[in-house]
Short mmCIF file of C-alpha atoms and ligand atoms in Angstrom, two decimals:
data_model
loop_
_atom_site.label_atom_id
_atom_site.label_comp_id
_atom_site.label_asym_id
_atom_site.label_seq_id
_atom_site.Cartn_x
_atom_site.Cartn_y
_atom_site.Cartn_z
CA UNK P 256 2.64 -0.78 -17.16
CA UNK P 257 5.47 1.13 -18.32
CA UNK P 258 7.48 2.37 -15.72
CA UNK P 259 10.06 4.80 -16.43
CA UNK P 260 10.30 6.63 -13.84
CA UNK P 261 11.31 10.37 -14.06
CA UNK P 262 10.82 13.26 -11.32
CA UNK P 263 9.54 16.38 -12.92
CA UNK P 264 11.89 19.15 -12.93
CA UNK P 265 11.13 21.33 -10.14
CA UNK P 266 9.95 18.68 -8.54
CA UNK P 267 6.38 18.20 -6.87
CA UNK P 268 4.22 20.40 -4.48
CA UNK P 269 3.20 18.21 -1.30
CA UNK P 270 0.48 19.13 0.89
CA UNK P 271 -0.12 16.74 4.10
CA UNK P 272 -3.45 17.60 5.97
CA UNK P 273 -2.37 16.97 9.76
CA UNK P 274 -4.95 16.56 12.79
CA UNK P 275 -4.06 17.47 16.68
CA UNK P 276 -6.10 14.36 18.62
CA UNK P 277 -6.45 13.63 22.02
CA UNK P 278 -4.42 10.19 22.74
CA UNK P 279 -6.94 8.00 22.70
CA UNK P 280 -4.37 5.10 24.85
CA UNK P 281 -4.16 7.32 27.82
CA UNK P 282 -8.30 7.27 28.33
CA UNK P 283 -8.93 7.22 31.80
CA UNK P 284 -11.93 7.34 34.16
CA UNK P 285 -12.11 11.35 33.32
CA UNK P 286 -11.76 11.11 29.65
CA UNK P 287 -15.85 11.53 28.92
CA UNK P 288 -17.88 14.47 30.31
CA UNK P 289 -20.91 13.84 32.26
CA UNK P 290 -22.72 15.16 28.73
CA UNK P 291 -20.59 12.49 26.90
CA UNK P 292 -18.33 14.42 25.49
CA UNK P 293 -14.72 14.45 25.05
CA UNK P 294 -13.44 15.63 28.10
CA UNK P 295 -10.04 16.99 26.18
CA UNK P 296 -8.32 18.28 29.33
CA UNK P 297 -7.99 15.04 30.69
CA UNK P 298 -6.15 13.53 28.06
CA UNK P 299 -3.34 14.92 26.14
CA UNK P 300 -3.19 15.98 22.49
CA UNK P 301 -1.23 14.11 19.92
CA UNK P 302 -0.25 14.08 16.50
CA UNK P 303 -2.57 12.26 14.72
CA UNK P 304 -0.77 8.98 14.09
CA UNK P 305 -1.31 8.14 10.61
CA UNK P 306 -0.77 11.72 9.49
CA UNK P 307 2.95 11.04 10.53
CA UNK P 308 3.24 8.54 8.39
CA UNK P 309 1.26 10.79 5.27
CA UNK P 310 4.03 13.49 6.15
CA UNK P 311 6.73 11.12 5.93
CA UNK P 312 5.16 10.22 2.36
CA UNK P 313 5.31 13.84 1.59
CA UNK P 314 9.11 14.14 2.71
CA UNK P 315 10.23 11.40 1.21
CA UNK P 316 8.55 12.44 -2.53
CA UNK P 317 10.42 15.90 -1.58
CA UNK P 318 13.91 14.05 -0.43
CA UNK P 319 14.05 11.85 -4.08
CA UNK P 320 12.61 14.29 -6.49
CA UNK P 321 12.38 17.57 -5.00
CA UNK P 322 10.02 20.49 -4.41
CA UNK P 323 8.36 21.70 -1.55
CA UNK P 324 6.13 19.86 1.74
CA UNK P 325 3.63 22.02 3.39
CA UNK P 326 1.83 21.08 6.51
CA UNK P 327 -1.75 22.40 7.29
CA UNK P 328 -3.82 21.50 10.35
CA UNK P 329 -7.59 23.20 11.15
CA UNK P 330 -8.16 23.51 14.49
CA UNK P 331 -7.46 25.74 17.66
CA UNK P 332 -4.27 27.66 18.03
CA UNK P 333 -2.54 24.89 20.27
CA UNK P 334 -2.89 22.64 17.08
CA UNK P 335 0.45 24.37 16.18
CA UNK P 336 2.24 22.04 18.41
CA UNK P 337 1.99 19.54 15.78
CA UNK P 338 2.68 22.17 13.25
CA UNK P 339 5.74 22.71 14.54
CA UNK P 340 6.82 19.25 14.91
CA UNK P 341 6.30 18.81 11.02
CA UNK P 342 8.72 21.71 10.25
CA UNK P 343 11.50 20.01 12.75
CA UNK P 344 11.17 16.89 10.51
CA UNK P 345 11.52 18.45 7.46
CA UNK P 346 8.27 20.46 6.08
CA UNK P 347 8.89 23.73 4.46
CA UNK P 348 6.32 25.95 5.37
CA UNK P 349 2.96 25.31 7.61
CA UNK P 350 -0.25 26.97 7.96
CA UNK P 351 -3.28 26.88 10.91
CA UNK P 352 -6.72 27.25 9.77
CA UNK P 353 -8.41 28.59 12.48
CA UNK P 354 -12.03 30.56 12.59
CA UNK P 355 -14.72 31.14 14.72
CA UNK P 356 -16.99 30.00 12.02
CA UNK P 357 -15.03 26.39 11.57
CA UNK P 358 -16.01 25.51 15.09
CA UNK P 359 -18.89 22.90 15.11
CA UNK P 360 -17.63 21.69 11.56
CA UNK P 361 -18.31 17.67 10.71
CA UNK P 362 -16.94 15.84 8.35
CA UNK P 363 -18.31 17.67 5.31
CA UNK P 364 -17.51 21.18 6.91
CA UNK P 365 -14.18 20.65 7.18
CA UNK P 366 -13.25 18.52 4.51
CA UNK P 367 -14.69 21.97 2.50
CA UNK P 368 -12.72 23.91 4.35
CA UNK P 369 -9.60 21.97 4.36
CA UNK P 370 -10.19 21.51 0.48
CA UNK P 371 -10.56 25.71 -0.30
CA UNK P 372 -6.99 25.72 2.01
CA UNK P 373 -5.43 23.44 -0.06
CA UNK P 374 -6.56 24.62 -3.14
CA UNK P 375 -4.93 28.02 -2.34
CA UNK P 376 -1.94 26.17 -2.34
CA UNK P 377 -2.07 24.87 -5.51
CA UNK P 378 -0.38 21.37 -4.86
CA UNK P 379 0.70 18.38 -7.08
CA UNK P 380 0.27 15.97 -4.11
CA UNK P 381 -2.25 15.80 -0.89
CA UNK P 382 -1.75 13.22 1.86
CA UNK P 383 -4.18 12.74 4.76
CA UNK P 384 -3.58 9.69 7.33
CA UNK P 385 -6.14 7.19 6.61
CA UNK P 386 -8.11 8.11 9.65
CA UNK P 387 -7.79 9.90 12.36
CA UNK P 388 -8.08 8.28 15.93
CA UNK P 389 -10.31 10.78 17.43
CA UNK P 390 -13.42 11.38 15.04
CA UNK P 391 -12.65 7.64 13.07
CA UNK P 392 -14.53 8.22 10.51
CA UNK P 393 -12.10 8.06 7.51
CA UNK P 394 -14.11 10.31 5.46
CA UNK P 395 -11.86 13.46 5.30
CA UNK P 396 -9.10 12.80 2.83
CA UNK P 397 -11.60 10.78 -0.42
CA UNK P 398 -13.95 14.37 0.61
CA UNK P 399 -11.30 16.73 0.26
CA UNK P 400 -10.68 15.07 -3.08
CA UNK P 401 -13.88 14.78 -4.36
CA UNK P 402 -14.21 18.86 -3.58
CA UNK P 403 -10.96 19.43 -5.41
CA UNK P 404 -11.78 17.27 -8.28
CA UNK P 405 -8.56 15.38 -7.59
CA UNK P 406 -8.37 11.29 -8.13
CA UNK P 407 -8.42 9.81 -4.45
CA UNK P 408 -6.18 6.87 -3.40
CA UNK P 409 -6.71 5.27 -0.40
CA UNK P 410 -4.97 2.98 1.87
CA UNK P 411 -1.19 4.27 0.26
CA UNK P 412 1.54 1.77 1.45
CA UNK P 413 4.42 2.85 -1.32
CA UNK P 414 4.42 5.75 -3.70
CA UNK P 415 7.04 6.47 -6.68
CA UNK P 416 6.42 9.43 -9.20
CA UNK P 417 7.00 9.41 -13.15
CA UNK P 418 6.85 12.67 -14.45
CA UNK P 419 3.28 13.90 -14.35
CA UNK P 420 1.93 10.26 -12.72
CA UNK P 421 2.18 8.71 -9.54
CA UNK P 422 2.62 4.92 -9.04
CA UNK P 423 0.91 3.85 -5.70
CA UNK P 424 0.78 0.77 -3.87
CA UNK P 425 -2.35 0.28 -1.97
CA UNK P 426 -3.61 -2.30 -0.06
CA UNK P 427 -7.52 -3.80 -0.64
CA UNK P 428 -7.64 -5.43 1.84
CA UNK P 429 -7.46 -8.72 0.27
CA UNK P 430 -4.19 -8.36 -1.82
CA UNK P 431 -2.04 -5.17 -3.31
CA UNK P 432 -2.82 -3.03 -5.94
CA UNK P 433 -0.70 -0.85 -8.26
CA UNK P 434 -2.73 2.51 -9.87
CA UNK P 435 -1.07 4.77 -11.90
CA UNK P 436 -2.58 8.11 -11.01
CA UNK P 437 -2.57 11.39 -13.29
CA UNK P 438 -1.73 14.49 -11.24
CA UNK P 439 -2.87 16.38 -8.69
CA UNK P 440 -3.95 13.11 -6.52
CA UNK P 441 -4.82 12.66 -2.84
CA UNK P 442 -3.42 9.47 -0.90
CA UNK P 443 -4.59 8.61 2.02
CA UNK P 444 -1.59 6.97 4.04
CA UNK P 445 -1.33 4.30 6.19
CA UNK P 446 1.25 3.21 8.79
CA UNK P 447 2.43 0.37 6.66
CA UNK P 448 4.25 3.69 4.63
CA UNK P 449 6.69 3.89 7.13
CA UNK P 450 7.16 6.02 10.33
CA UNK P 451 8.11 9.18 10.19
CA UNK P 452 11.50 10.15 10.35
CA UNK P 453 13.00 11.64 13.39
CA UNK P 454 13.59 15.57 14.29
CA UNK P 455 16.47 17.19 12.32
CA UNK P 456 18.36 18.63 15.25
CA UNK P 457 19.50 22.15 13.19
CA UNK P 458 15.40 22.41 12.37
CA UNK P 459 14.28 21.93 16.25
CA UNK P 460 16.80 25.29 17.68
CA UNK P 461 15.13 27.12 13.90
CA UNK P 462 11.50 26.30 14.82
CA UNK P 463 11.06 25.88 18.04
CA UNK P 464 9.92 28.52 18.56
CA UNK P 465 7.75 29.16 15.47
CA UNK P 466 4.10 30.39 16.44
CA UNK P 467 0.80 31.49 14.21
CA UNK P 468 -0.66 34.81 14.99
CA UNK P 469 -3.83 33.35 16.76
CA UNK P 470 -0.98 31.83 19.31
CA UNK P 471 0.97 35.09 19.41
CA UNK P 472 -2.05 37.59 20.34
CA UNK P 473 -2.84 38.03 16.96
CA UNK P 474 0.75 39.29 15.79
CA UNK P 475 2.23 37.41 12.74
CA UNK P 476 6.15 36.39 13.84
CA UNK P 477 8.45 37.42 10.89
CA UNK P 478 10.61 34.76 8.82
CA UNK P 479 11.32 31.17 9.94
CA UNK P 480 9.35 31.98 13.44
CA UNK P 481 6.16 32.20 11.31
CA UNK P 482 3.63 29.53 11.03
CA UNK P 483 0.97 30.96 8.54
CA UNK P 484 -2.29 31.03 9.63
CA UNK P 485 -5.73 30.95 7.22
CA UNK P 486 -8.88 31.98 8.19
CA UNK P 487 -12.12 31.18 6.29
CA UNK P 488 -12.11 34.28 4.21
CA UNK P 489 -8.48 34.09 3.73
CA UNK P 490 -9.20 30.78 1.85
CA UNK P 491 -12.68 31.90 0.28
CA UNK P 492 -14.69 29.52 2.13
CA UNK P 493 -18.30 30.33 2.21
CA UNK P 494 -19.41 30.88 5.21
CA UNK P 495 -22.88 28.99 5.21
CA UNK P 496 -20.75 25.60 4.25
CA UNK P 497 -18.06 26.30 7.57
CA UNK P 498 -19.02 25.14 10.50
CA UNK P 499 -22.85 24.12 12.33
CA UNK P 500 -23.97 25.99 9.33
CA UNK P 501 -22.55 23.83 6.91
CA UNK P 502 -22.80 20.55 8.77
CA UNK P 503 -25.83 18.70 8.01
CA UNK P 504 -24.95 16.08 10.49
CA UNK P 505 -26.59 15.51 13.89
CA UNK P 506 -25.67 14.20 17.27
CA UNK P 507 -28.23 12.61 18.34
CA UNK P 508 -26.45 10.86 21.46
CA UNK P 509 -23.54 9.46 22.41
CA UNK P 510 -23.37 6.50 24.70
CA UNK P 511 -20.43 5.21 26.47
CA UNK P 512 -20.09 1.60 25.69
CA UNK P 513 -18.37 -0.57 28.57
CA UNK P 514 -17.16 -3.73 27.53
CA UNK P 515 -17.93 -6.44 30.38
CA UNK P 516 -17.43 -10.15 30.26
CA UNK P 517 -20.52 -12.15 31.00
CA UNK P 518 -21.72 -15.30 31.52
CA UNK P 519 -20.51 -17.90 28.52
CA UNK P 520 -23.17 -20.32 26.60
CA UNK P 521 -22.20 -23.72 25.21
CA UNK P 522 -23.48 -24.06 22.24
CA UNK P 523 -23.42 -27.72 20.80
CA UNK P 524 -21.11 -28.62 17.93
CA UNK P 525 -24.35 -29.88 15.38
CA UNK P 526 -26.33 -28.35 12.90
CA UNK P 527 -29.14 -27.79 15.74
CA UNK P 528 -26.62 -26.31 17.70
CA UNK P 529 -25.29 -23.72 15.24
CA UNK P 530 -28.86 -22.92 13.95
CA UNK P 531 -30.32 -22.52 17.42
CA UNK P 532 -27.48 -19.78 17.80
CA UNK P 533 -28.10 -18.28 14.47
CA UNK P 534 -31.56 -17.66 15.71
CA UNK P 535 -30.98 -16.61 18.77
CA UNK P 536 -28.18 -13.84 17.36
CA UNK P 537 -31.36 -12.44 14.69
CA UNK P 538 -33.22 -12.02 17.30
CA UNK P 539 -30.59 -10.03 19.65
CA UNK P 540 -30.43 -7.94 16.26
CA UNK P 541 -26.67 -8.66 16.49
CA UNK P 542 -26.87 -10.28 13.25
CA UNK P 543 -29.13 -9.82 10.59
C1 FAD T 263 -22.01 17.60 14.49
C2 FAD T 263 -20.52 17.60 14.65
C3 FAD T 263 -19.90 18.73 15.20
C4 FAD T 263 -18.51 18.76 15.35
N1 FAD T 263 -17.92 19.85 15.90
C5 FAD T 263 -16.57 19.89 16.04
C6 FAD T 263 -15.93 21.03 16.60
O1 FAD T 263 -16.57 22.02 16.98
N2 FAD T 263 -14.56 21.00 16.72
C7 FAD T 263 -13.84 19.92 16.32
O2 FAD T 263 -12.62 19.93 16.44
N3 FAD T 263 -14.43 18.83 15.79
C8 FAD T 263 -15.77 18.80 15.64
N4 FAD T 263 -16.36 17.69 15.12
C9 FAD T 263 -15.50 16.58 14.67
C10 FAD T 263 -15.01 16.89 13.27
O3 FAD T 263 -16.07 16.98 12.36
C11 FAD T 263 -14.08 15.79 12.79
O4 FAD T 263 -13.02 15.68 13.70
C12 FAD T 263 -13.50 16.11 11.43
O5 FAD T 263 -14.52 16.23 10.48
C13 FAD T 263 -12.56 15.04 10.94
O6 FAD T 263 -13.22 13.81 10.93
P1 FAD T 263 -12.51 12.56 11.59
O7 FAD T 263 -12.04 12.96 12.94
O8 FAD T 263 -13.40 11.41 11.42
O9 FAD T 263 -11.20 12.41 10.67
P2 FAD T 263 -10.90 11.37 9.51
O10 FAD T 263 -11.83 11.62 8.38
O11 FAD T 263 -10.79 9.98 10.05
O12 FAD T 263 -9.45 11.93 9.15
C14 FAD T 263 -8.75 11.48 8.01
C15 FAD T 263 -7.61 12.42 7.75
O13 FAD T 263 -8.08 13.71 7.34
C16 FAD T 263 -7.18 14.73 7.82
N5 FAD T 263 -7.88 15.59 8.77
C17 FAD T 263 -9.03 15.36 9.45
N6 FAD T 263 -9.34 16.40 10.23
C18 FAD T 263 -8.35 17.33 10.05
C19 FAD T 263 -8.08 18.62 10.60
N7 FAD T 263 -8.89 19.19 11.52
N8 FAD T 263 -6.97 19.28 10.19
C20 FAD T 263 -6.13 18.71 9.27
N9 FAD T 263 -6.32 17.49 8.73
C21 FAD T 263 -7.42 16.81 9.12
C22 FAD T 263 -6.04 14.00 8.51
O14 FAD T 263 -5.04 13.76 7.54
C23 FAD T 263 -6.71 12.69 8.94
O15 FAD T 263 -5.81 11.63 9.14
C24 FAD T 263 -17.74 17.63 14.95
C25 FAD T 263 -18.37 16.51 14.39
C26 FAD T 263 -19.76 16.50 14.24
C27 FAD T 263 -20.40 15.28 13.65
#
């Protein structure tokens, strides 16, 4: 591979798709409904914690070659807490996307949605954490990809750029690999990347109080107070692929599983042994 490595002059456009989640290590006796849903009050809301690490990605491409990191998160107005904390660490602008008609969205619906935001933005770069601890299912950033057209790379542990390419570093699972990507690309970042650096103490006095409209009573706040905010029109999202319309996927129940100890089998160290168990796990259909 030849690997002269260049920025681009002016530098590279980062997007990082960030997720508000309720912290899943504080779960206490309260934290499911009586329905079996996510009782969100009783647990607080986070910043997704691989999407720290895909901003730091995004700040770091920024720091060595310049250009711009904007942070977008789709959810309810208080997601702009986490907004906020990506413009004290270093993000340049940051948008909510926030409609009536997103609500009920699953994976598909808002990887649509998220992908007509980010398309308005026109970047070079997309970074998603690898999952996020809430929903799990991983799906998101390859989706948002496969909507843009964009080459997906998942599982990002190292990234350098060279002119219009990305080199990344991913992990398989079973060793590293090296792809050379052609831009625009979406990474999907792991906490292996690194965490995320700390709050730049000049950007907490000039953001802290930064607000969307949705947060503000519907008034947009004027210069470095202003966190944009995106409805689905504003991004051209159709409306019958947003939300329970466009989500294909159903619930059809949710069961809370306890973990208990139980009693403990000895199973003989022979063939008989190992096959009687074999058997026995078919049948349990926890095998097979
Ligand atoms: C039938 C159904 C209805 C649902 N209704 C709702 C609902 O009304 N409200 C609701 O909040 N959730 C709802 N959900 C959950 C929602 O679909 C998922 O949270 C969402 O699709 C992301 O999936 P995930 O949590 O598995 O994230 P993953 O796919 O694991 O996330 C990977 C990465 O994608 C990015 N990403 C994911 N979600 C967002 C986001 N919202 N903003 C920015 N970046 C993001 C992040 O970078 C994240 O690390 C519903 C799910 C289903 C199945």
């Amino acid at each position: 591979m030849n690997e002269c490595k260049e920025s681009r002059s002016g530098g590279y456009n980062c997007v990082v798709c960030i997720k508000q989640v309720p912290d899943t290590k504080k779960v206490t006796g309260q934290a499911m409904k009586a329905d079996g849903t996510i009782n969100r009050a009783a647990l607080p809301a986070i910043f997704n914690p691989e999407d720290r690490n895909a901003l730091e990605a995004a700040l770091s491409v920024k720091e060595k070659h310049g250009g711009t990191v904007t942070a977008i998160a789709m959810g309810l107005p208080n997601a702009c807490e986490i907004l906020r904390e990506a413009l004290m660490c270093g993000a340049d602008k940051a948008y909510l996307v926030t409609d009536r008609k997103a609500a009920g969205s699953d994976t598909l619906a808002t990887s649509y949605i998220l992908s007509c935001a980010v398309r308005k933005l026109n970047p070079d770069l997309v970074f998603c954490g690898r999952q996020a601890i809430d929903g799990d299912t991983a799906q998101t950033g390859p989706q948002i990809a496969e909507k843009l057209g964009f080459a997906a790379i998942t599982y990002l542990e190292g990234l350098e750029m060279d002119g219009d390419y990305a080199i990344a570093t991913r992990n398989i699972g079973t060793g590293i690999e090296k792809d050379r990507v052609k831009l625009p690309a979406l990474f999907t970042v792991t906490e292996k990347f690194g965490e995320l650096r700390p709050y730049d103490v000049r950007r907490v006095m000039k953001y802290k109080k930064a607000k969307a409209p949705a947060e503000n009573g519907g008034v947009a706040l004027e210069g470095d107070r202003a966190i944009g905010q995106f409805s689905c029109d504003d991004i051209g999202a159709e409306p019958e692929r947003c939300g329970f319309a466009g989500s294909p996927t159903n619930v059809n129940k949710i069961v809370s599983v306890v973990l208990a100890g139980g009693d403990y089998k000895e199973v003989p160290a022979t063939d008989e042994g190992i096959a009687h168990l074999v058997s026995e796990l078919i049948a349990d259909h926890t095998i097979g």
